[in-house]
């Protein structure tokens, strides 16, 4: 190990999602034909009205630093969105815009966590949460959830995980990687526990809010229980809802003190998010929202296809889910039927090497025995993937 490696980097895992996606791109550049179901990013183009706003911002000379936490126009657009869609009220001092929801989360963790603090993360979880918590020198407490409860932490499991060191609970709904959603009743049960522990903060990662087709309207914990608003941070962004992953714009809304500390931190790292992106995101949040509905309908169509198709593969067990363009099947039986394959990591490796389909092992999300399919791609690609996987499974 080089003497120039900082301790905090030595055990840091690279993002499994981004690593696999880079591997697929390298394989494709070398001439291999891989069906890429690895990355969770909408395959649609950013809508024209948003691109036009960015072009107008460039032409108008919006090429200077902006306030660190975002322009007032953007903050007001975020505030209107949170009022309109979530019935939540914020002032500009309670909002920070960052380079993606990822940076907003990173800022948050560094701004609130101390060494020894515990962060409760229901597993399976998005790959970046535990690593970011570790960078912040706090301790991830991974709570394995039950598939029979659709991988959602129950009030009992939450209460058991809370200790005097607990500082933060992470909720992500719709969930990456399971596509499941906490309903109002479940959130109310969690809130009842949390109300007993005033030292525990809550972050609700709502990045997949609009990729959702459940029967109840979307809800998060602070919408369910406004009493928790003084210790809940809402994270969201434009990456998924408006197909803007590359533009890098996410935001946090929460108590002014925490947002202020996050802003101080950001002032010493990246400063403001890109000024042009901010103009585009303002247009996205304030403009015609019909794109969001159309994209959602298309994701639902793909989900319907993939759910049926994967359910018919030997050894795949899947429960219905309602959003976030991921399906998370149990493949333990499929593994048993395959000689020389012992776990989900080897299974995913087999699929990329032999079926030429890239998916992620559940282990990357803290949940072995499962795999994650992203269906943020065309139905043709999904059909191709299922055909190739079926061939490989049939051969063994
Ligand atoms: N949260 C979750 C659960 C995610 O899957 C992602 C993936 N992009 C993010 C946050 C970060 O999104 P972005 O930085 O693109 O806004
Ligand atoms: N969140 C997406 C995924 O899980 C994008 C990549 C990332 O940031 O992890 O695939």
Short mmCIF file of C-alpha atoms and ligand atoms in Angstrom, two decimals:
data_model
loop_
_atom_site.label_atom_id
_atom_site.label_comp_id
_atom_site.label_asym_id
_atom_site.label_seq_id
_atom_site.Cartn_x
_atom_site.Cartn_y
_atom_site.Cartn_z
CA UNK A 1 0.00 0.00 0.00
CA UNK A 2 1.45 3.37 -0.97
CA UNK A 3 2.53 5.61 1.85
CA UNK A 4 0.44 8.34 0.25
CA UNK A 5 -2.93 6.71 0.92
CA UNK A 6 -5.03 8.35 3.61
CA UNK A 7 -6.48 6.00 6.24
CA UNK A 8 -10.02 7.03 5.33
CA UNK A 9 -9.49 5.78 1.78
CA UNK A 10 -7.82 2.47 2.61
CA UNK A 11 -11.02 0.55 3.22
CA UNK A 12 -13.33 2.69 1.13
CA UNK A 13 -15.23 0.67 -1.47
CA UNK A 14 -15.71 2.29 -4.87
CA UNK A 15 -19.38 2.68 -5.84
CA UNK A 16 -20.44 -0.78 -7.06
CA UNK A 17 -23.01 0.69 -9.45
CA UNK A 18 -20.62 3.12 -11.08
CA UNK A 19 -17.81 0.55 -11.18
CA UNK A 20 -19.95 -2.01 -13.00
CA UNK A 21 -21.25 0.60 -15.39
CA UNK A 22 -17.66 1.64 -16.22
CA UNK A 23 -16.75 -2.02 -16.76
CA UNK A 24 -19.65 -2.48 -19.17
CA UNK A 25 -18.65 0.64 -21.10
CA UNK A 26 -15.06 -0.63 -21.36
CA UNK A 27 -16.27 -4.07 -22.55
CA UNK A 28 -18.56 -2.43 -25.10
CA UNK A 29 -15.71 -0.21 -26.34
CA UNK A 30 -13.65 -3.38 -26.79
CA UNK A 31 -16.37 -4.79 -29.06
CA UNK A 32 -18.41 -6.95 -26.65
CA UNK A 33 -22.19 -6.68 -26.82
CA UNK A 34 -23.43 -6.41 -23.25
CA UNK A 35 -27.03 -5.66 -22.30
CA UNK A 36 -26.48 -3.09 -19.58
CA UNK A 37 -28.99 -3.35 -16.74
CA UNK A 38 -26.48 -2.11 -14.19
CA UNK A 39 -27.00 1.58 -13.73
CA UNK A 40 -30.03 3.36 -12.39
CA UNK A 41 -30.38 6.33 -14.65
CA UNK A 42 -33.29 7.21 -16.93
CA UNK A 43 -32.43 6.48 -20.57
CA UNK A 44 -34.61 9.38 -21.80
CA UNK A 45 -33.28 12.69 -23.01
CA UNK A 46 -33.71 15.67 -20.75
CA UNK A 47 -36.89 17.43 -21.99
CA UNK A 48 -36.38 20.27 -24.48
CA UNK A 49 -37.80 23.01 -22.29
CA UNK A 50 -35.14 22.26 -19.69
CA UNK A 51 -32.32 22.23 -22.27
CA UNK A 52 -33.64 25.51 -23.70
CA UNK A 53 -33.47 27.10 -20.25
CA UNK A 54 -29.83 26.02 -19.95
CA UNK A 55 -28.99 27.46 -23.38
CA UNK A 56 -30.73 30.70 -22.48
CA UNK A 57 -28.73 30.85 -19.23
CA UNK A 58 -25.46 30.42 -21.12
CA UNK A 59 -26.43 33.12 -23.61
CA UNK A 60 -27.54 35.46 -20.82
CA UNK A 61 -24.09 35.16 -19.27
CA UNK A 62 -25.05 33.13 -16.19
CA UNK A 63 -21.49 31.93 -16.01
CA UNK A 64 -20.40 33.28 -12.65
CA UNK A 65 -20.35 31.87 -9.14
CA UNK A 66 -23.77 31.86 -7.54
CA UNK A 67 -24.56 31.81 -3.82
CA UNK A 68 -23.11 28.57 -2.40
CA UNK A 69 -26.46 26.93 -1.64
CA UNK A 70 -28.03 27.94 -4.98
CA UNK A 71 -29.68 30.96 -6.56
CA UNK A 72 -32.77 32.40 -4.93
CA UNK A 73 -34.72 31.47 -8.10
CA UNK A 74 -33.75 27.84 -7.70
CA UNK A 75 -34.40 27.80 -3.96
CA UNK A 76 -37.84 29.31 -4.58
CA UNK A 77 -38.53 26.69 -7.26
CA UNK A 78 -37.58 23.96 -4.77
CA UNK A 79 -39.76 25.57 -2.08
CA UNK A 80 -42.73 25.71 -4.49
CA UNK A 81 -42.20 22.08 -5.47
CA UNK A 82 -42.13 20.97 -1.84
CA UNK A 83 -45.32 22.93 -1.14
CA UNK A 84 -47.14 21.85 -4.31
CA UNK A 85 -46.26 18.18 -4.29
CA UNK A 86 -45.57 17.42 -0.64
CA UNK A 87 -47.46 20.13 1.24
CA UNK A 88 -44.27 20.99 3.14
CA UNK A 89 -43.31 24.60 3.95
CA UNK A 90 -39.75 25.88 3.90
CA UNK A 91 -37.90 29.20 3.70
CA UNK A 92 -34.73 29.75 1.61
CA UNK A 93 -32.49 29.32 4.69
CA UNK A 94 -33.84 25.78 4.98
CA UNK A 95 -32.75 24.76 1.46
CA UNK A 96 -29.37 23.89 -0.06
CA UNK A 97 -28.75 22.89 -3.69
CA UNK A 98 -25.76 20.64 -4.34
CA UNK A 99 -24.10 18.70 -7.16
CA UNK A 100 -26.61 15.84 -7.02
CA UNK A 101 -28.56 14.27 -4.18
CA UNK A 102 -25.33 12.38 -3.59
CA UNK A 103 -23.45 15.53 -2.61
CA UNK A 104 -26.43 16.72 -0.55
CA UNK A 105 -26.27 13.45 1.43
CA UNK A 106 -22.49 13.65 1.73
CA UNK A 107 -22.73 17.21 3.06
CA UNK A 108 -25.42 16.16 5.49
CA UNK A 109 -23.46 13.26 6.94
CA UNK A 110 -20.30 15.33 7.35
CA UNK A 111 -22.27 18.18 8.89
CA UNK A 112 -24.07 16.16 11.58
CA UNK A 113 -22.04 13.05 12.42
CA UNK A 114 -19.26 12.61 14.97
CA UNK A 115 -17.01 9.60 15.54
CA UNK A 116 -18.97 6.98 17.46
CA UNK A 117 -22.38 8.14 16.25
CA UNK A 118 -24.56 5.36 14.95
CA UNK A 119 -26.58 5.60 11.76
CA UNK A 120 -29.41 3.13 11.26
CA UNK A 121 -29.57 1.91 7.67
CA UNK A 122 -32.26 -0.61 6.71
CA UNK A 123 -30.73 -3.28 4.41
CA UNK A 124 -30.90 -3.65 1.48
CA UNK A 125 -29.65 -0.10 0.99
CA UNK A 126 -28.24 2.12 -1.76
CA UNK A 127 -24.53 1.30 -2.11
CA UNK A 128 -23.27 4.73 -1.10
CA UNK A 129 -24.90 5.18 2.32
CA UNK A 130 -22.60 3.02 4.48
CA UNK A 131 -19.47 4.23 2.72
CA UNK A 132 -20.39 7.88 3.18
CA UNK A 133 -21.19 7.24 6.85
CA UNK A 134 -17.79 5.62 7.28
CA UNK A 135 -16.05 8.59 5.65
CA UNK A 136 -17.84 10.74 8.24
CA UNK A 137 -16.26 8.46 10.91
CA UNK A 138 -19.63 7.33 12.20
CA UNK A 139 -20.83 3.73 12.45
CA UNK A 140 -23.38 2.27 10.02
CA UNK A 141 -25.84 0.03 11.84
CA UNK A 142 -27.23 -2.23 9.15
CA UNK A 143 -30.65 -3.61 9.99
CA UNK A 144 -31.53 -6.57 7.82
CA UNK A 145 -35.16 -6.21 6.81
CA UNK A 146 -37.50 -9.05 5.97
CA UNK A 147 -38.55 -9.89 2.40
CA UNK A 148 -41.99 -10.81 3.75
CA UNK A 149 -42.31 -7.16 4.82
CA UNK A 150 -41.13 -6.06 1.35
CA UNK A 151 -37.70 -5.16 2.79
CA UNK A 152 -39.10 -2.36 4.94
CA UNK A 153 -37.94 -1.75 8.48
CA UNK A 154 -40.73 -2.28 11.02
CA UNK A 155 -41.37 -0.16 14.10
CA UNK A 156 -40.14 -3.05 16.29
CA UNK A 157 -36.93 -3.49 14.29
CA UNK A 158 -36.31 0.24 14.45
CA UNK A 159 -36.81 0.45 18.19
CA UNK A 160 -34.49 -2.52 18.74
CA UNK A 161 -31.77 -0.81 16.69
CA UNK A 162 -31.93 2.50 18.57
CA UNK A 163 -29.25 2.99 21.24
CA UNK A 164 -28.04 6.08 23.14
CA UNK A 165 -25.49 6.51 20.31
CA UNK A 166 -28.10 6.61 17.53
CA UNK A 167 -27.87 9.87 15.60
CA UNK A 168 -29.64 9.26 12.33
CA UNK A 169 -32.10 6.97 10.56
CA UNK A 170 -31.95 6.71 6.76
CA UNK A 171 -35.20 6.08 4.90
CA UNK A 172 -35.34 5.67 1.13
CA UNK A 173 -38.71 5.25 -0.51
CA UNK A 174 -39.28 4.28 -3.31
CA UNK A 175 -36.26 2.15 -2.56
CA UNK A 176 -33.08 1.52 -4.44
CA UNK A 177 -32.62 -1.48 -4.87
CA UNK A 178 -36.03 -3.03 -4.08
CA UNK A 179 -38.56 -0.68 -5.70
CA UNK A 180 -40.71 -0.83 -2.55
CA UNK A 181 -42.55 2.04 -0.93
CA UNK A 182 -43.38 2.85 2.68
CA UNK A 183 -47.06 3.65 2.98
CA UNK A 184 -48.58 6.15 5.38
CA UNK A 185 -49.47 3.55 7.99
CA UNK A 186 -45.95 2.13 8.04
CA UNK A 187 -44.43 5.61 8.28
CA UNK A 188 -46.82 6.47 11.09
CA UNK A 189 -45.67 3.40 13.02
CA UNK A 190 -42.01 4.41 12.55
CA UNK A 191 -42.84 7.98 13.55
CA UNK A 192 -44.47 6.77 16.77
CA UNK A 193 -41.15 5.17 17.73
CA UNK A 194 -39.07 8.14 16.60
CA UNK A 195 -41.15 10.58 18.65
CA UNK A 196 -39.86 8.77 21.74
CA UNK A 197 -36.21 9.43 20.79
CA UNK A 198 -35.72 13.19 20.31
CA UNK A 199 -31.96 12.83 19.67
CA UNK A 200 -32.43 10.82 16.49
CA UNK A 201 -32.43 12.73 13.21
CA UNK A 202 -34.12 11.31 10.11
CA UNK A 203 -33.17 11.65 6.48
CA UNK A 204 -35.75 10.76 3.87
CA UNK A 205 -34.17 10.16 0.46
CA UNK A 206 -37.04 10.83 -1.95
CA UNK A 207 -35.03 10.79 -5.18
CA UNK A 208 -37.42 8.23 -6.77
CA UNK A 209 -40.57 10.07 -5.66
CA UNK A 210 -41.90 10.36 -9.21
CA UNK A 211 -40.98 6.90 -10.42
CA UNK A 212 -43.87 5.43 -8.51
CA UNK A 213 -47.26 3.85 -9.33
CA UNK A 214 -48.59 2.54 -6.02
CA UNK A 215 -52.23 2.87 -5.07
CA UNK A 216 -51.65 5.44 -2.31
CA UNK A 217 -50.19 8.88 -3.05
CA UNK A 218 -46.46 9.29 -2.38
CA UNK A 219 -45.71 10.04 1.25
CA UNK A 220 -42.58 10.55 3.35
CA UNK A 221 -42.10 10.58 7.10
CA UNK A 222 -42.37 14.33 7.59
CA UNK A 223 -45.50 14.52 5.43
CA UNK A 224 -46.93 11.78 7.66
CA UNK A 225 -45.75 13.27 10.93
CA UNK A 226 -45.10 17.03 10.80
CA UNK A 227 -43.96 16.89 14.44
CA UNK A 228 -40.71 15.42 13.15
CA UNK A 229 -39.99 18.40 10.89
CA UNK A 230 -37.41 19.93 13.25
CA UNK A 231 -35.23 16.83 12.89
CA UNK A 232 -35.97 15.52 9.42
CA UNK A 233 -33.98 16.34 6.30
CA UNK A 234 -35.67 15.76 2.94
CA UNK A 235 -33.33 14.85 0.08
CA UNK A 236 -34.45 15.03 -3.51
CA UNK A 237 -33.17 16.17 -6.91
CA UNK A 238 -33.78 16.39 -10.61
CA UNK A 239 -31.67 13.39 -11.75
CA UNK A 240 -34.43 10.81 -11.88
CA UNK A 241 -37.64 12.81 -12.29
CA UNK A 242 -36.41 14.86 -15.26
CA UNK A 243 -33.77 12.51 -16.71
CA UNK A 244 -30.96 14.85 -15.65
CA UNK A 245 -28.38 12.55 -14.04
CA UNK A 246 -25.42 14.15 -15.79
CA UNK A 247 -26.42 17.70 -14.92
CA UNK A 248 -25.79 17.08 -11.20
CA UNK A 249 -28.42 18.84 -9.15
CA UNK A 250 -29.89 17.62 -5.89
CA UNK A 251 -31.10 19.40 -2.80
CA UNK A 252 -31.78 19.13 0.90
CA UNK A 253 -34.58 20.75 2.88
CA UNK A 254 -34.53 20.76 6.65
CA UNK A 255 -33.76 22.64 9.87
CA UNK A 256 -31.96 25.94 9.12
CA UNK A 257 -29.04 25.18 11.44
CA UNK A 258 -28.21 21.91 9.72
CA UNK A 259 -28.66 23.42 6.25
CA UNK A 260 -26.41 26.31 7.26
CA UNK A 261 -23.68 23.90 8.37
CA UNK A 262 -24.00 21.95 5.14
CA UNK A 263 -23.65 25.22 3.24
CA UNK A 264 -20.51 26.14 5.18
CA UNK A 265 -19.05 22.76 4.31
CA UNK A 266 -19.97 23.11 0.63
CA UNK A 267 -18.43 26.62 0.61
CA UNK A 268 -15.10 24.95 1.41
CA UNK A 269 -15.43 22.13 -1.10
CA UNK A 270 -17.27 22.63 -4.39
CA UNK A 271 -18.96 26.04 -3.83
CA UNK A 272 -22.22 26.36 -5.76
CA UNK A 273 -23.57 23.67 -8.10
CA UNK A 274 -23.07 24.57 -11.79
CA UNK A 275 -24.84 27.87 -12.56
CA UNK A 276 -26.23 26.61 -15.88
CA UNK A 277 -27.56 23.46 -14.25
CA UNK A 278 -29.29 25.59 -11.63
CA UNK A 279 -31.14 27.49 -14.37
CA UNK A 280 -32.10 24.19 -16.00
CA UNK A 281 -33.30 22.73 -12.69
CA UNK A 282 -35.36 25.85 -11.99
CA UNK A 283 -37.08 25.36 -15.36
CA UNK A 284 -37.55 21.65 -14.64
CA UNK A 285 -39.26 22.28 -11.31
CA UNK A 286 -41.44 25.18 -12.45
CA UNK A 287 -42.28 24.11 -16.03
CA UNK A 288 -44.75 21.70 -17.61
CA UNK A 289 -44.66 18.47 -15.62
CA UNK A 290 -46.21 16.20 -18.27
CA UNK A 291 -42.81 14.64 -19.09
CA UNK A 292 -42.67 13.15 -15.61
CA UNK A 293 -46.02 11.36 -16.07
CA UNK A 294 -45.07 10.06 -19.51
CA UNK A 295 -41.73 8.74 -18.28
CA UNK A 296 -43.42 7.08 -15.34
CA UNK A 297 -45.92 5.34 -17.65
CA UNK A 298 -43.07 4.01 -19.75
CA UNK A 299 -41.25 2.71 -16.66
CA UNK A 300 -44.44 0.99 -15.53
CA UNK A 301 -44.75 -0.70 -18.95
CA UNK A 302 -41.19 -1.97 -18.65
CA UNK A 303 -41.77 -3.09 -15.08
CA UNK A 304 -44.85 -5.08 -16.15
CA UNK A 305 -42.85 -6.80 -18.84
CA UNK A 306 -39.75 -7.52 -16.75
CA UNK A 307 -41.67 -8.68 -13.70
CA UNK A 308 -43.51 -11.32 -15.75
CA UNK A 309 -40.46 -12.33 -17.74
CA UNK A 310 -38.15 -12.74 -14.75
CA UNK A 311 -40.83 -14.58 -12.77
CA UNK A 312 -40.77 -17.29 -15.42
CA UNK A 313 -37.01 -17.89 -15.14
CA UNK A 314 -36.05 -21.05 -13.22
CA UNK A 315 -35.13 -20.33 -9.59
CA UNK A 316 -36.17 -16.67 -9.63
CA UNK A 317 -38.57 -15.52 -6.92
CA UNK A 318 -39.99 -12.01 -7.18
CA UNK A 319 -42.56 -10.04 -5.28
CA UNK A 320 -44.42 -7.15 -6.92
CA UNK A 321 -43.05 -3.66 -6.27
CA UNK A 322 -44.20 -0.23 -7.36
CA UNK A 323 -41.40 2.03 -8.44
CA UNK A 324 -37.79 3.20 -8.73
CA UNK A 325 -37.00 1.27 -11.96
CA UNK A 326 -35.43 -1.67 -10.09
CA UNK A 327 -36.45 -5.28 -9.56
CA UNK A 328 -34.73 -7.27 -6.82
CA UNK A 329 -35.37 -11.01 -7.25
CA UNK A 330 -34.29 -13.74 -4.89
CA UNK A 331 -32.02 -16.07 -6.88
CA UNK A 332 -31.04 -18.57 -4.19
CA UNK A 333 -32.85 -21.41 -5.95
CA UNK A 334 -31.28 -20.47 -9.29
CA UNK A 335 -27.84 -20.60 -7.65
CA UNK A 336 -28.56 -24.09 -6.28
CA UNK A 337 -29.32 -25.30 -9.78
CA UNK A 338 -25.98 -24.03 -11.13
CA UNK A 339 -22.82 -26.08 -10.67
CA UNK A 340 -19.82 -23.99 -9.56
CA UNK A 341 -21.92 -20.96 -8.65
CA UNK A 342 -22.03 -20.37 -4.92
CA UNK A 343 -23.43 -16.93 -4.35
CA UNK A 344 -25.00 -13.82 -5.88
CA UNK A 345 -21.63 -12.28 -6.76
CA UNK A 346 -20.65 -15.35 -8.78
CA UNK A 347 -24.12 -15.44 -10.29
CA UNK A 348 -23.86 -11.84 -11.50
CA UNK A 349 -20.38 -12.62 -12.85
CA UNK A 350 -21.76 -15.63 -14.75
CA UNK A 351 -24.44 -13.45 -16.29
CA UNK A 352 -22.03 -10.78 -17.48
CA UNK A 353 -19.54 -13.33 -18.83
CA UNK A 354 -21.88 -15.88 -20.38
CA UNK A 355 -25.28 -14.24 -20.82
CA UNK A 356 -23.68 -10.86 -21.62
CA UNK A 357 -26.10 -9.15 -19.26
CA UNK A 358 -24.87 -6.76 -16.57
CA UNK A 359 -26.77 -6.70 -13.28
CA UNK A 360 -25.64 -6.08 -9.71
CA UNK A 361 -25.32 -8.67 -6.95
CA UNK A 362 -27.51 -8.09 -3.90
CA UNK A 363 -24.35 -8.17 -1.74
CA UNK A 364 -23.48 -4.71 -3.06
CA UNK A 365 -26.67 -3.52 -1.34
CA UNK A 366 -26.04 -5.50 1.85
CA UNK A 367 -28.38 -8.33 0.84
CA UNK A 368 -26.79 -11.53 -0.52
CA UNK A 369 -28.89 -14.08 -2.36
CA UNK A 370 -30.54 -11.44 -4.52
CA UNK A 371 -29.67 -9.44 -7.64
CA UNK A 372 -30.74 -6.01 -8.85
CA UNK A 373 -32.05 -5.41 -12.35
CA UNK A 374 -32.35 -1.82 -13.52
CA UNK A 375 -35.03 -1.46 -16.19
CA UNK A 376 -34.00 2.04 -17.18
CA UNK A 377 -33.56 0.79 -20.72
CA UNK A 378 -35.71 -0.17 -23.71
CA UNK A 379 -38.13 -3.11 -23.75
CA UNK A 380 -36.06 -4.53 -26.63
CA UNK A 381 -32.99 -4.58 -24.40
CA UNK A 382 -34.97 -6.14 -21.57
CA UNK A 383 -36.30 -8.86 -23.89
CA UNK A 384 -32.81 -9.53 -25.14
CA UNK A 385 -31.48 -9.74 -21.59
CA UNK A 386 -34.16 -12.19 -20.46
CA UNK A 387 -33.61 -14.36 -23.55
CA UNK A 388 -29.86 -14.52 -22.98
CA UNK A 389 -30.21 -15.25 -19.27
CA UNK A 390 -32.76 -18.01 -19.97
CA UNK A 391 -30.33 -19.59 -22.43
CA UNK A 392 -27.49 -19.63 -19.89
CA UNK A 393 -29.69 -20.97 -17.10
CA UNK A 394 -31.12 -23.62 -19.44
CA UNK A 395 -27.67 -24.80 -20.48
CA UNK A 396 -26.28 -25.49 -17.02
N1 LIG B 1 -30.18 8.31 -3.54
C1 LIG B 1 -30.44 7.14 -4.15
C2 LIG B 1 -31.26 6.14 -3.43
C3 LIG B 1 -29.95 6.88 -5.42
O1 LIG B 1 -30.22 5.72 -6.01
C4 LIG B 1 -29.16 7.85 -6.07
C5 LIG B 1 -28.59 7.44 -7.39
N2 LIG B 1 -28.36 8.28 -8.28
C6 LIG B 1 -28.92 9.07 -5.40
C7 LIG B 1 -29.44 9.25 -4.15
C8 LIG B 1 -28.09 10.15 -5.98
O2 LIG B 1 -28.66 10.77 -7.08
P1 LIG B 1 -28.02 12.06 -7.76
O3 LIG B 1 -26.71 12.32 -7.09
O4 LIG B 1 -27.86 11.74 -9.19
O5 LIG B 1 -28.99 13.18 -7.53
N1 LIG B 2 -28.14 5.51 -8.02
C1 LIG B 2 -27.95 4.89 -9.28
C2 LIG B 2 -27.75 3.40 -9.12
O1 LIG B 2 -27.91 2.88 -8.06
C3 LIG B 2 -26.84 5.59 -10.06
C4 LIG B 2 -25.44 5.28 -9.68
C5 LIG B 2 -25.09 5.70 -8.30
O2 LIG B 2 -24.93 6.90 -8.06
O3 LIG B 2 -25.03 4.78 -7.47
O4 LIG B 2 -27.49 2.74 -10.09
#
